[in-house]
mmCIF file with all atom_site columns, C-alpha atoms in Angstrom:
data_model
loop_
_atom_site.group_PDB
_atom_site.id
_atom_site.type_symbol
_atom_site.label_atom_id
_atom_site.label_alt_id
_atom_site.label_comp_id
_atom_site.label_asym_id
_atom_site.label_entity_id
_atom_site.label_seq_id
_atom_site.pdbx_PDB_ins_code
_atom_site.Cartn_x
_atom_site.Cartn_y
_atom_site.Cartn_z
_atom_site.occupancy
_atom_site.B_iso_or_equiv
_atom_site.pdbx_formal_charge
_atom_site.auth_seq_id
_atom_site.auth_comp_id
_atom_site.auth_asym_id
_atom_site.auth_atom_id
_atom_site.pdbx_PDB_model_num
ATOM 1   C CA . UNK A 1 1   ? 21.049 70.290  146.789 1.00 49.00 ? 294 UNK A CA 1
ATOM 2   C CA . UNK A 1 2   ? 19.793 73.274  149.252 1.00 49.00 ? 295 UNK A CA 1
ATOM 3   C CA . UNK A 1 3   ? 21.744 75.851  146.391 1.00 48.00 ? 296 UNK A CA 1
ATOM 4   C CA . UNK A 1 4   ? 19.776 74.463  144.054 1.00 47.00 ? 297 UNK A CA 1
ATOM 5   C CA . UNK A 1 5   ? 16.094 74.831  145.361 1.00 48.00 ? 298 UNK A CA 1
ATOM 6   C CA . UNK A 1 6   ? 17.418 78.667  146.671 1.00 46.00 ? 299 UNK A CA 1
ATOM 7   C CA . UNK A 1 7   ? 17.860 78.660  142.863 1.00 46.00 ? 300 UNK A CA 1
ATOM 8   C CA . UNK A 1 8   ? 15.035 77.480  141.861 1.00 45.00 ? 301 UNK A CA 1
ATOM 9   C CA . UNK A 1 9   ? 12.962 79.759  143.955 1.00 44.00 ? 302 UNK A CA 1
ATOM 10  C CA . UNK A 1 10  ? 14.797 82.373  142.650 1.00 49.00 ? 303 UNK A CA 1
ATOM 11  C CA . UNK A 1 11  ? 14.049 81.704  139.143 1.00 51.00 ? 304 UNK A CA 1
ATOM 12  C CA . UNK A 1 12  ? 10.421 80.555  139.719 1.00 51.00 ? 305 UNK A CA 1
ATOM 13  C CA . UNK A 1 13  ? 8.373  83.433  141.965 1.00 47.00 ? 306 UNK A CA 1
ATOM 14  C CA . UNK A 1 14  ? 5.307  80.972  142.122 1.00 51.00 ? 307 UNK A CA 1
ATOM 15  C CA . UNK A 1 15  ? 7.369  78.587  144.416 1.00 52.00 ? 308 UNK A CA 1
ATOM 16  C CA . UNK A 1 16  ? 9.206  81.080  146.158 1.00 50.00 ? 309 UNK A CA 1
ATOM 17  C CA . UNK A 1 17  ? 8.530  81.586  150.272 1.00 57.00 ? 310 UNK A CA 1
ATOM 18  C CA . UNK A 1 18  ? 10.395 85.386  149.990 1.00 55.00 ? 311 UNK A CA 1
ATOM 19  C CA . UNK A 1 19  ? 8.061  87.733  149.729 1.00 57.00 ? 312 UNK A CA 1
ATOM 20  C CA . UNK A 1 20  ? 8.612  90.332  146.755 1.00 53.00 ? 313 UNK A CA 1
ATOM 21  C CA . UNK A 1 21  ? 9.831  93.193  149.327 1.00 52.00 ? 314 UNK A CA 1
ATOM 22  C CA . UNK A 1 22  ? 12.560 90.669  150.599 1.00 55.00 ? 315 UNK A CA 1
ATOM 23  C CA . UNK A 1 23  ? 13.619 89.394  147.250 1.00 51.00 ? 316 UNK A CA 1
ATOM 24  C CA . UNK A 1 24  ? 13.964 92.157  144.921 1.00 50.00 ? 317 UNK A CA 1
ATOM 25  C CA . UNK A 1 25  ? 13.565 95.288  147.732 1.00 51.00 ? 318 UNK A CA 1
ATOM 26  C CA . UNK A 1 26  ? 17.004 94.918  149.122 1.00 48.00 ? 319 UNK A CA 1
ATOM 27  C CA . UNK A 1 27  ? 18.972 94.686  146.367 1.00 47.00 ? 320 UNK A CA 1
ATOM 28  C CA . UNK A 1 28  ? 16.897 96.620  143.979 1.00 46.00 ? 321 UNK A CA 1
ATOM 29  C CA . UNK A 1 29  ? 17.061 99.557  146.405 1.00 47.00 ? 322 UNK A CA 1
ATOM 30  C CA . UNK A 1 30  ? 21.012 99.498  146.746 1.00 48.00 ? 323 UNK A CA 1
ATOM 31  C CA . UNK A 1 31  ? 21.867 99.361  142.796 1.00 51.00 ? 324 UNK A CA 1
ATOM 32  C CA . UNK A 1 32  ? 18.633 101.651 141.828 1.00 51.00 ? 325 UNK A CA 1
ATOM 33  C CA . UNK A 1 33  ? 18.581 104.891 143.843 1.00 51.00 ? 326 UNK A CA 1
ATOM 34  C CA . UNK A 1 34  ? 15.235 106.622 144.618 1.00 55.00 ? 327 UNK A CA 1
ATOM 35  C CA . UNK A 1 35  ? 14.166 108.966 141.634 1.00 55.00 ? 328 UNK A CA 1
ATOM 36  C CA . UNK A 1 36  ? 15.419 111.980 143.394 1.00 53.00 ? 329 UNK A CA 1
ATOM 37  C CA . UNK A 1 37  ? 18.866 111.030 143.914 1.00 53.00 ? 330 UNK A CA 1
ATOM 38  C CA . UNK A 1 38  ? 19.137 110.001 140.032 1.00 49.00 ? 331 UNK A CA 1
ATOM 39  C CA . UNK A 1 39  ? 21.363 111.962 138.442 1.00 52.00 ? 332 UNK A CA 1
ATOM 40  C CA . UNK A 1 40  ? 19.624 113.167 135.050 1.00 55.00 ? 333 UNK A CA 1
ATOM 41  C CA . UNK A 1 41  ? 20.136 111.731 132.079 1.00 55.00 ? 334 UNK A CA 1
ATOM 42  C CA . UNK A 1 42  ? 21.986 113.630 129.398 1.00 53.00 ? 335 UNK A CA 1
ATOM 43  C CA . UNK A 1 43  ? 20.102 113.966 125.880 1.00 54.00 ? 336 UNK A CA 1
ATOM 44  C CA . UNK A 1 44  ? 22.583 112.575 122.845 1.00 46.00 ? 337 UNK A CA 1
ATOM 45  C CA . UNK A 1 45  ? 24.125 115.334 121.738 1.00 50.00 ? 338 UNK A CA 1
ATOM 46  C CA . UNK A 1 46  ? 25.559 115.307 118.066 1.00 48.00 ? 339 UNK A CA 1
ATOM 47  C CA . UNK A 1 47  ? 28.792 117.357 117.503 1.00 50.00 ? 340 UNK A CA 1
ATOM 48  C CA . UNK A 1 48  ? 28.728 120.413 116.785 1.00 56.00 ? 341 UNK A CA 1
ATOM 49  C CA . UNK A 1 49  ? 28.921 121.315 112.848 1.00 52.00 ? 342 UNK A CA 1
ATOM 50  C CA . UNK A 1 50  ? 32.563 122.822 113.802 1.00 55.00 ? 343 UNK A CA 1
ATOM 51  C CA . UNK A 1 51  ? 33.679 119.388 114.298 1.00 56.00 ? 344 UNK A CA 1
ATOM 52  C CA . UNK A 1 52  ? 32.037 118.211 111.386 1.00 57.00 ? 345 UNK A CA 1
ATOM 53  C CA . UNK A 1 53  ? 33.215 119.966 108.832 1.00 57.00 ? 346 UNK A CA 1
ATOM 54  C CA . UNK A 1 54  ? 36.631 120.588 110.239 1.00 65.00 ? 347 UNK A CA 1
ATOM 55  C CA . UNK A 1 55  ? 38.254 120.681 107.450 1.00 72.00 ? 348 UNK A CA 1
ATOM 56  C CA . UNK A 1 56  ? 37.035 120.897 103.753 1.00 77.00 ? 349 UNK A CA 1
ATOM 57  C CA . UNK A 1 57  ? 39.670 120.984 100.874 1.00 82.00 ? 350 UNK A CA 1
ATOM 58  C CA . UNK A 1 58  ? 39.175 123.235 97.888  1.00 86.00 ? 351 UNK A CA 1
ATOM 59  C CA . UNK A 1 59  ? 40.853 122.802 94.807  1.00 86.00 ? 352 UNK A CA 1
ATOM 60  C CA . UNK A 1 60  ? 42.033 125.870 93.858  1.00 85.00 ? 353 UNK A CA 1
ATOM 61  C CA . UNK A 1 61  ? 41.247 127.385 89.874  1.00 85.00 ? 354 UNK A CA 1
ATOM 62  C CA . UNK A 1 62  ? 38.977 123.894 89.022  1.00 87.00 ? 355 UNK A CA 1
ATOM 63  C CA . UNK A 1 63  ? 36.984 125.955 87.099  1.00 88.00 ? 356 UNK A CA 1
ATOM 64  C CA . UNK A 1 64  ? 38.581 129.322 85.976  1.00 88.00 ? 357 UNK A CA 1
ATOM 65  C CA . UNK A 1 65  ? 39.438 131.389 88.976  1.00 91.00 ? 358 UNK A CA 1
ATOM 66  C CA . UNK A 1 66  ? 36.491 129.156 91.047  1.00 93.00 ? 359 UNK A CA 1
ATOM 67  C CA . UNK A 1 67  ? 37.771 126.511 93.741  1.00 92.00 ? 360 UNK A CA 1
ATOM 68  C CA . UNK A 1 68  ? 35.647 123.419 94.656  1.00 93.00 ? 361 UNK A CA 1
ATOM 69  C CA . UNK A 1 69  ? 35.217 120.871 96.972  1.00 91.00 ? 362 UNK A CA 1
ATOM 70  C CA . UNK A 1 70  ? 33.371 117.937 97.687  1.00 91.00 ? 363 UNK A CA 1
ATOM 71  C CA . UNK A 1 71  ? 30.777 116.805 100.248 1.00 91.00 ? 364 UNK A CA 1
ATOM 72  C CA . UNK A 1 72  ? 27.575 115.110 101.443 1.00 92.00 ? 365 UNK A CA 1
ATOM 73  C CA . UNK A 1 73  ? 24.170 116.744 101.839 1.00 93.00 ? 366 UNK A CA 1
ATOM 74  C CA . UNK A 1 74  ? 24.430 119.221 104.128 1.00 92.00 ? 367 UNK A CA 1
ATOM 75  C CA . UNK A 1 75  ? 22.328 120.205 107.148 1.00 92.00 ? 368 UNK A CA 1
ATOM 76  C CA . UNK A 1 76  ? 21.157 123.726 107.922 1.00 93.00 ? 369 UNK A CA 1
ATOM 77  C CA . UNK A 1 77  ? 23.892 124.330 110.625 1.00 92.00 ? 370 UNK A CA 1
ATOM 78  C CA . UNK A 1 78  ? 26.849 122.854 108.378 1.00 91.00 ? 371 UNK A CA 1
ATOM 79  C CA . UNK A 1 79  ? 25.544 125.691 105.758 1.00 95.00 ? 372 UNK A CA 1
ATOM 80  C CA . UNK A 1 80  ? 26.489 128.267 108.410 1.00 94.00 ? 373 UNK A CA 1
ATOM 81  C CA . UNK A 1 81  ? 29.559 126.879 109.463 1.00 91.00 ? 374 UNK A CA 1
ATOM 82  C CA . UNK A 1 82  ? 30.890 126.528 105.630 1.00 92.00 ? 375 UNK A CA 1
ATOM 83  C CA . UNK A 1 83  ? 29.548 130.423 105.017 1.00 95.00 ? 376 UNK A CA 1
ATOM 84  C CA . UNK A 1 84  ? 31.495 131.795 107.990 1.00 93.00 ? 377 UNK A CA 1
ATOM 85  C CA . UNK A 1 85  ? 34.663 129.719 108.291 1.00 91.00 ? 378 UNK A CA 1
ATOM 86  C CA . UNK A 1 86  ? 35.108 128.224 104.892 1.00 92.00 ? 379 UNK A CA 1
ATOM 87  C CA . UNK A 1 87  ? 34.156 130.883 102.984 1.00 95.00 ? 380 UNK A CA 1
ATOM 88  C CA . UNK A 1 88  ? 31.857 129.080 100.450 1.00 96.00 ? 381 UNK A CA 1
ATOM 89  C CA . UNK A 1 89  ? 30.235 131.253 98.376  1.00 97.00 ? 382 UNK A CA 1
ATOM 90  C CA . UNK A 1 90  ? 27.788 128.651 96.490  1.00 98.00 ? 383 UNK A CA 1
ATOM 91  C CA . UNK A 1 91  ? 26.022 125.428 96.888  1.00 97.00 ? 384 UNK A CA 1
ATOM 92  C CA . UNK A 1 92  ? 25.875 122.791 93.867  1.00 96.00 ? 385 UNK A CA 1
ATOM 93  C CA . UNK A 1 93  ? 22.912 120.228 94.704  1.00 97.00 ? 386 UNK A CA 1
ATOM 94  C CA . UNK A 1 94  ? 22.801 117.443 92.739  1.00 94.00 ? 387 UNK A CA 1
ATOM 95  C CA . UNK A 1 95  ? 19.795 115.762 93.946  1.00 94.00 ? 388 UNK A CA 1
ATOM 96  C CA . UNK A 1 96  ? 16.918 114.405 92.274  1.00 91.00 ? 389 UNK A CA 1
ATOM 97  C CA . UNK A 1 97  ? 13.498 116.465 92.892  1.00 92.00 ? 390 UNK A CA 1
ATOM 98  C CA . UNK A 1 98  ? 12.272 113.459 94.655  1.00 92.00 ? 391 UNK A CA 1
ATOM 99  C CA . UNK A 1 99  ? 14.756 113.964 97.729  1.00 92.00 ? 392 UNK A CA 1
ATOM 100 C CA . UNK A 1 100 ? 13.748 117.460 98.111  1.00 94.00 ? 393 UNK A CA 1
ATOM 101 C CA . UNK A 1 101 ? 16.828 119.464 97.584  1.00 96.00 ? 394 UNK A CA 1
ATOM 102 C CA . UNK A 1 102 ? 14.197 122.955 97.606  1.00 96.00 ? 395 UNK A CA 1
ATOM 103 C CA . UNK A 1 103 ? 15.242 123.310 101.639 1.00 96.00 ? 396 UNK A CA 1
ATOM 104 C CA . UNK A 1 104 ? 18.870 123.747 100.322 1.00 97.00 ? 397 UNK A CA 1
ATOM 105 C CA . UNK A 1 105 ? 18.097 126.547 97.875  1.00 97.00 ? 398 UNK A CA 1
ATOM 106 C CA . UNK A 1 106 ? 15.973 128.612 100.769 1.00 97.00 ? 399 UNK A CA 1
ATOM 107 C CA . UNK A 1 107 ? 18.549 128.478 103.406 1.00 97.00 ? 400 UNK A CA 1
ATOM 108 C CA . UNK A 1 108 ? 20.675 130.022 101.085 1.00 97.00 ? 401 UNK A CA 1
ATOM 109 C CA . UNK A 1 109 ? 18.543 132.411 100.114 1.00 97.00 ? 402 UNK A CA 1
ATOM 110 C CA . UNK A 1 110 ? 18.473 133.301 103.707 1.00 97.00 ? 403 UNK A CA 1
ATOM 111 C CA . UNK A 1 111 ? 22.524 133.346 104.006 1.00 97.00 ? 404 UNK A CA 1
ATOM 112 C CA . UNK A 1 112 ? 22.853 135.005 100.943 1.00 97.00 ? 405 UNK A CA 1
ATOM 113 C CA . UNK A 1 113 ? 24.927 132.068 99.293  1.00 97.00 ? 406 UNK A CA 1
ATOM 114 C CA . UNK A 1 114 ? 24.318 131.472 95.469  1.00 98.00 ? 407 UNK A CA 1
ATOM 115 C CA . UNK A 1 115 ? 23.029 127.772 94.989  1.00 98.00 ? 408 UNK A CA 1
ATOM 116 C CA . UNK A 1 116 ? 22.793 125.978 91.435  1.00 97.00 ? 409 UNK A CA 1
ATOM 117 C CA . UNK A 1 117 ? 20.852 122.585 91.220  1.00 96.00 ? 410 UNK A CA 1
ATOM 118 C CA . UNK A 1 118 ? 21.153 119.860 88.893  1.00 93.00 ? 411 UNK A CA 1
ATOM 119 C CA . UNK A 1 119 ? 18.530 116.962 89.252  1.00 91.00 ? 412 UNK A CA 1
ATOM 120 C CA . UNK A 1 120 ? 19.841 113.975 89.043  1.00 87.00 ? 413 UNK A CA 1
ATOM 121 C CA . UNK A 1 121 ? 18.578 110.819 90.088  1.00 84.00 ? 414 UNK A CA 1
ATOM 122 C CA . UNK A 1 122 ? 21.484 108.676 90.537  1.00 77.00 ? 415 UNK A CA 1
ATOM 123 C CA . UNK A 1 123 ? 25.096 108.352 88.998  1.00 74.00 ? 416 UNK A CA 1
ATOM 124 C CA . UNK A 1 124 ? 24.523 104.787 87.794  1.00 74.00 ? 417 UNK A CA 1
ATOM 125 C CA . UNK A 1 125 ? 25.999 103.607 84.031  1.00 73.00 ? 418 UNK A CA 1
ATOM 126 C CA . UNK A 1 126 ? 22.628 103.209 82.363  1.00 75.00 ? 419 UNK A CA 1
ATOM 127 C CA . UNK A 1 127 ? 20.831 106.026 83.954  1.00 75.00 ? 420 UNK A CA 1
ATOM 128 C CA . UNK A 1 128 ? 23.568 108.324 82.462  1.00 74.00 ? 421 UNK A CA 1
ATOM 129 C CA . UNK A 1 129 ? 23.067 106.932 79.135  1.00 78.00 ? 422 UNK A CA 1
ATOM 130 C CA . UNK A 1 130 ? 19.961 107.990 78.458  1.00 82.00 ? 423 UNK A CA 1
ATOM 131 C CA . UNK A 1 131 ? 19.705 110.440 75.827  1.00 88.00 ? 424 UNK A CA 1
ATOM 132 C CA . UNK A 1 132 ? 17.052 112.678 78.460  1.00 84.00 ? 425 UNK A CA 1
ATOM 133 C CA . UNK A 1 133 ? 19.308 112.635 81.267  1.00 83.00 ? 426 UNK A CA 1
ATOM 134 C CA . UNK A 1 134 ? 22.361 113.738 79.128  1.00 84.00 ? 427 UNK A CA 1
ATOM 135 C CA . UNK A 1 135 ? 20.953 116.299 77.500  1.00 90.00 ? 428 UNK A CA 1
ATOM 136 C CA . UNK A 1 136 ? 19.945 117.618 80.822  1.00 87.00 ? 429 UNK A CA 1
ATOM 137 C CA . UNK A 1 137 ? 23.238 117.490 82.584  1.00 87.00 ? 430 UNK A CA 1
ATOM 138 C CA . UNK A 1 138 ? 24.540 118.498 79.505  1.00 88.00 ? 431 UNK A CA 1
ATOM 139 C CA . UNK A 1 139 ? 22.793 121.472 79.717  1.00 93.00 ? 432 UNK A CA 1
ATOM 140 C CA . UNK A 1 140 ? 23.070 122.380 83.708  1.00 94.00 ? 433 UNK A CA 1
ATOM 141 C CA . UNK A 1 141 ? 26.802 121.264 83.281  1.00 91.00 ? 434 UNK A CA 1
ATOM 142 C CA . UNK A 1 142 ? 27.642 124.043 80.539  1.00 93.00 ? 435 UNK A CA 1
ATOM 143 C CA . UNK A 1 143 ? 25.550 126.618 82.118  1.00 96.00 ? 436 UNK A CA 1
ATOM 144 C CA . UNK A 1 144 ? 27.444 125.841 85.799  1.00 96.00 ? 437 UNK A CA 1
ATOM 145 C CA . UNK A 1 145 ? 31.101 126.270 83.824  1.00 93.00 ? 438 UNK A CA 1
ATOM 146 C CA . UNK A 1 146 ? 29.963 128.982 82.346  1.00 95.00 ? 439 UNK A CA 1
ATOM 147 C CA . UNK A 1 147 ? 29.316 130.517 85.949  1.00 96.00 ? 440 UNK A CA 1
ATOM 148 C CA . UNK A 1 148 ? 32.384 129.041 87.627  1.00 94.00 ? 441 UNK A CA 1
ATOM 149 C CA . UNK A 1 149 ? 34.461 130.537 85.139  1.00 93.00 ? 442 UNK A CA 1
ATOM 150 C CA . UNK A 1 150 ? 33.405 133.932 85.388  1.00 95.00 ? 443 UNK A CA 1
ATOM 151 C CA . UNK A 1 151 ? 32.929 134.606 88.930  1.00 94.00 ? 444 UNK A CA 1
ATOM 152 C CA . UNK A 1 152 ? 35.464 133.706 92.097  1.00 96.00 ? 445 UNK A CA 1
ATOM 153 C CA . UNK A 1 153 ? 33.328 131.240 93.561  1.00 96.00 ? 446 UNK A CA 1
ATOM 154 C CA . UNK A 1 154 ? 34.223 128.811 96.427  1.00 96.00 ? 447 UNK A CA 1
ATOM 155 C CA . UNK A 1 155 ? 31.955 126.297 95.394  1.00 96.00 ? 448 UNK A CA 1
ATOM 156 C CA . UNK A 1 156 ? 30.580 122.878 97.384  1.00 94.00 ? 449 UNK A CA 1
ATOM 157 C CA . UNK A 1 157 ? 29.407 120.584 95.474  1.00 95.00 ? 450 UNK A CA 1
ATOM 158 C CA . UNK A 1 158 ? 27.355 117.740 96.976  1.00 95.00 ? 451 UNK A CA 1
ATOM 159 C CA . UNK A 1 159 ? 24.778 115.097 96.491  1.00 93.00 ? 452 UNK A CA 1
ATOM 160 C CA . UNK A 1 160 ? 23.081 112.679 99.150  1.00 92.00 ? 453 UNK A CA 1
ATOM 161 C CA . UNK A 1 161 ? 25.771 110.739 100.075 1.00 90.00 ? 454 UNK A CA 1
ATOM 162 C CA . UNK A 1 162 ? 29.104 112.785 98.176  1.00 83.00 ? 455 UNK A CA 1
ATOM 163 C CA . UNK A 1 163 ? 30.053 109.768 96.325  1.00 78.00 ? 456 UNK A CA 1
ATOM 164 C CA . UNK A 1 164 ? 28.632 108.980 92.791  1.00 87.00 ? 457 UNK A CA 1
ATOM 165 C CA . UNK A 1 165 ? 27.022 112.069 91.935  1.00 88.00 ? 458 UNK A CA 1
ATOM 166 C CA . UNK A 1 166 ? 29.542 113.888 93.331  1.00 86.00 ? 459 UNK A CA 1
ATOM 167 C CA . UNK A 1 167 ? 32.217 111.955 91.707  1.00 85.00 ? 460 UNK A CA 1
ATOM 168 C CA . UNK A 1 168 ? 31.389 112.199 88.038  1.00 85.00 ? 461 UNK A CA 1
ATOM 169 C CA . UNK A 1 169 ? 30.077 115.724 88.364  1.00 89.00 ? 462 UNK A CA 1
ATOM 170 C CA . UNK A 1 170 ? 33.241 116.769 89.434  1.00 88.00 ? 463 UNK A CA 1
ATOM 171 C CA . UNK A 1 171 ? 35.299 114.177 87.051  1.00 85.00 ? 464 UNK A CA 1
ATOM 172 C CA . UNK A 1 172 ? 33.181 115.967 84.500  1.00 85.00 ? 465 UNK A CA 1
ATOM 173 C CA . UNK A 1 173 ? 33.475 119.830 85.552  1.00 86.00 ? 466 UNK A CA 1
ATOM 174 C CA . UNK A 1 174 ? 36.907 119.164 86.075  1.00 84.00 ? 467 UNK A CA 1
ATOM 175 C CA . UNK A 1 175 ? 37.863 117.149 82.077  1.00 82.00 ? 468 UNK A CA 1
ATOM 176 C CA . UNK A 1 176 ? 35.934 120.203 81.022  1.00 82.00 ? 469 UNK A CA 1
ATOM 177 C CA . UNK A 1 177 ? 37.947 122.863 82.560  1.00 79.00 ? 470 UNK A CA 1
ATOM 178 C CA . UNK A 1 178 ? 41.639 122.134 81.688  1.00 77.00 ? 471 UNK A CA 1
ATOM 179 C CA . UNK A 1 179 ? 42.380 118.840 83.296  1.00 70.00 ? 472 UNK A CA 1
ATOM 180 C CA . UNK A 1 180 ? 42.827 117.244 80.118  1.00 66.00 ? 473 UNK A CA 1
ATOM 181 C CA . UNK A 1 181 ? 44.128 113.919 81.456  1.00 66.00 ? 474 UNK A CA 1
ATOM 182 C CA . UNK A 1 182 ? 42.195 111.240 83.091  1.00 66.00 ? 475 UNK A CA 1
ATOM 183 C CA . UNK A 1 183 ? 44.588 111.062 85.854  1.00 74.00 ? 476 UNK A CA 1
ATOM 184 C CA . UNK A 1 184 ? 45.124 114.561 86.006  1.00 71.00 ? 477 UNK A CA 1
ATOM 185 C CA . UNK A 1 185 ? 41.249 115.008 86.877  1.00 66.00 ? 478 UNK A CA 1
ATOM 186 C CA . UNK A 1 186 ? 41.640 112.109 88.888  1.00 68.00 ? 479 UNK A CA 1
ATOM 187 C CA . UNK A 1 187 ? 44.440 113.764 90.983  1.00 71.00 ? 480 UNK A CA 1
ATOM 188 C CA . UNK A 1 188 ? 42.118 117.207 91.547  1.00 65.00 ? 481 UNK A CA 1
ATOM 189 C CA . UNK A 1 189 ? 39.183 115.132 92.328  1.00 62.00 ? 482 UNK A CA 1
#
């Protein structure tokens, strides 16, 4: 019975006869250290764009003497990394205007990296079927191969998330350029 009225006056601070130095001082004191002792907190720190893009894996000749690969939407410090250590030579964008791909086309203006857009809104079966949106990526889509196959480009080619978009762009690029098989554009892909 005495445990449970120390409870009780633990839990309730109206009926409590400690005083609030004595019940939370003590204690308090020993697990919190005073603010100059603290050791600082570090800011989260996101890796480093090395260790993001450790490794990116270029198909060699998808489009004439041009190699692509794949990805997501990059950031300004993964464009750096690709330029120096990957040696990518051009950006495909294949976002829609709404998501603001114009950032991607000025930084590589500024690192001198060739970038081609196509706006697309979304990779989904009925949004491809309309006669606009074909004719469109018809269009971009000849005019791309067309500079793939006559330059040595190392090419990235990304939308928002590097899945859909991504994924029948390059299914498409790729049936277009020799792999004249389903699974063989399946394979480079």
């Amino acid at each position: 019975p005495a445990s449970s009225n120390s409870r009780m006056e633990m839990q309730d601070p109206k009926r409590s006869t400690l005083s609030d130095k004595e019940r939370l001082g003590a204690s308090k004191q020993a697990v919190i250290p005073p603010n100059s002792e603290r050791k600082a907190r570090r800011p989260f720190r996101r890796p480093k764009a090395e260790k993001q893009v450790e490794e990116l894996n270029f198909l060699p000749n998808a489009v004439g003497s041009s190699s692509l690969t794949l990805w997501h939407r990059p950031k300004v410090q993964h464009l750096i990394h690709m330029k120096e250590k990957h040696k990518v030579t051009m950006i495909i964008t294949a976002l829609a205007d709404r998501e603001k791909p114009n950032w991607i086309r000025d930084e590589c203006k500024k690192l001198g990296l060739k970038w081609f857009h196509i706006p697309l809104n979304g990779a989904n079966k009925t949004l491809l079927s309309t006669k606009g949106t074909l004719k469109l990526v018809s269009e971009r889509l000849v005019e791309l191969l067309k500079i793939l196959a006559s330059s040595k480009e190392r090419a990235l080619l990304h939308c928002a998330a590097g899945i859909h978009r991504t994924g029948v762009l390059s299914y498409t690029l790729l049936r277009c350029s020799g792999f004249n098989t389903r699974e063989k554009a399946m394979e480079g892909i």
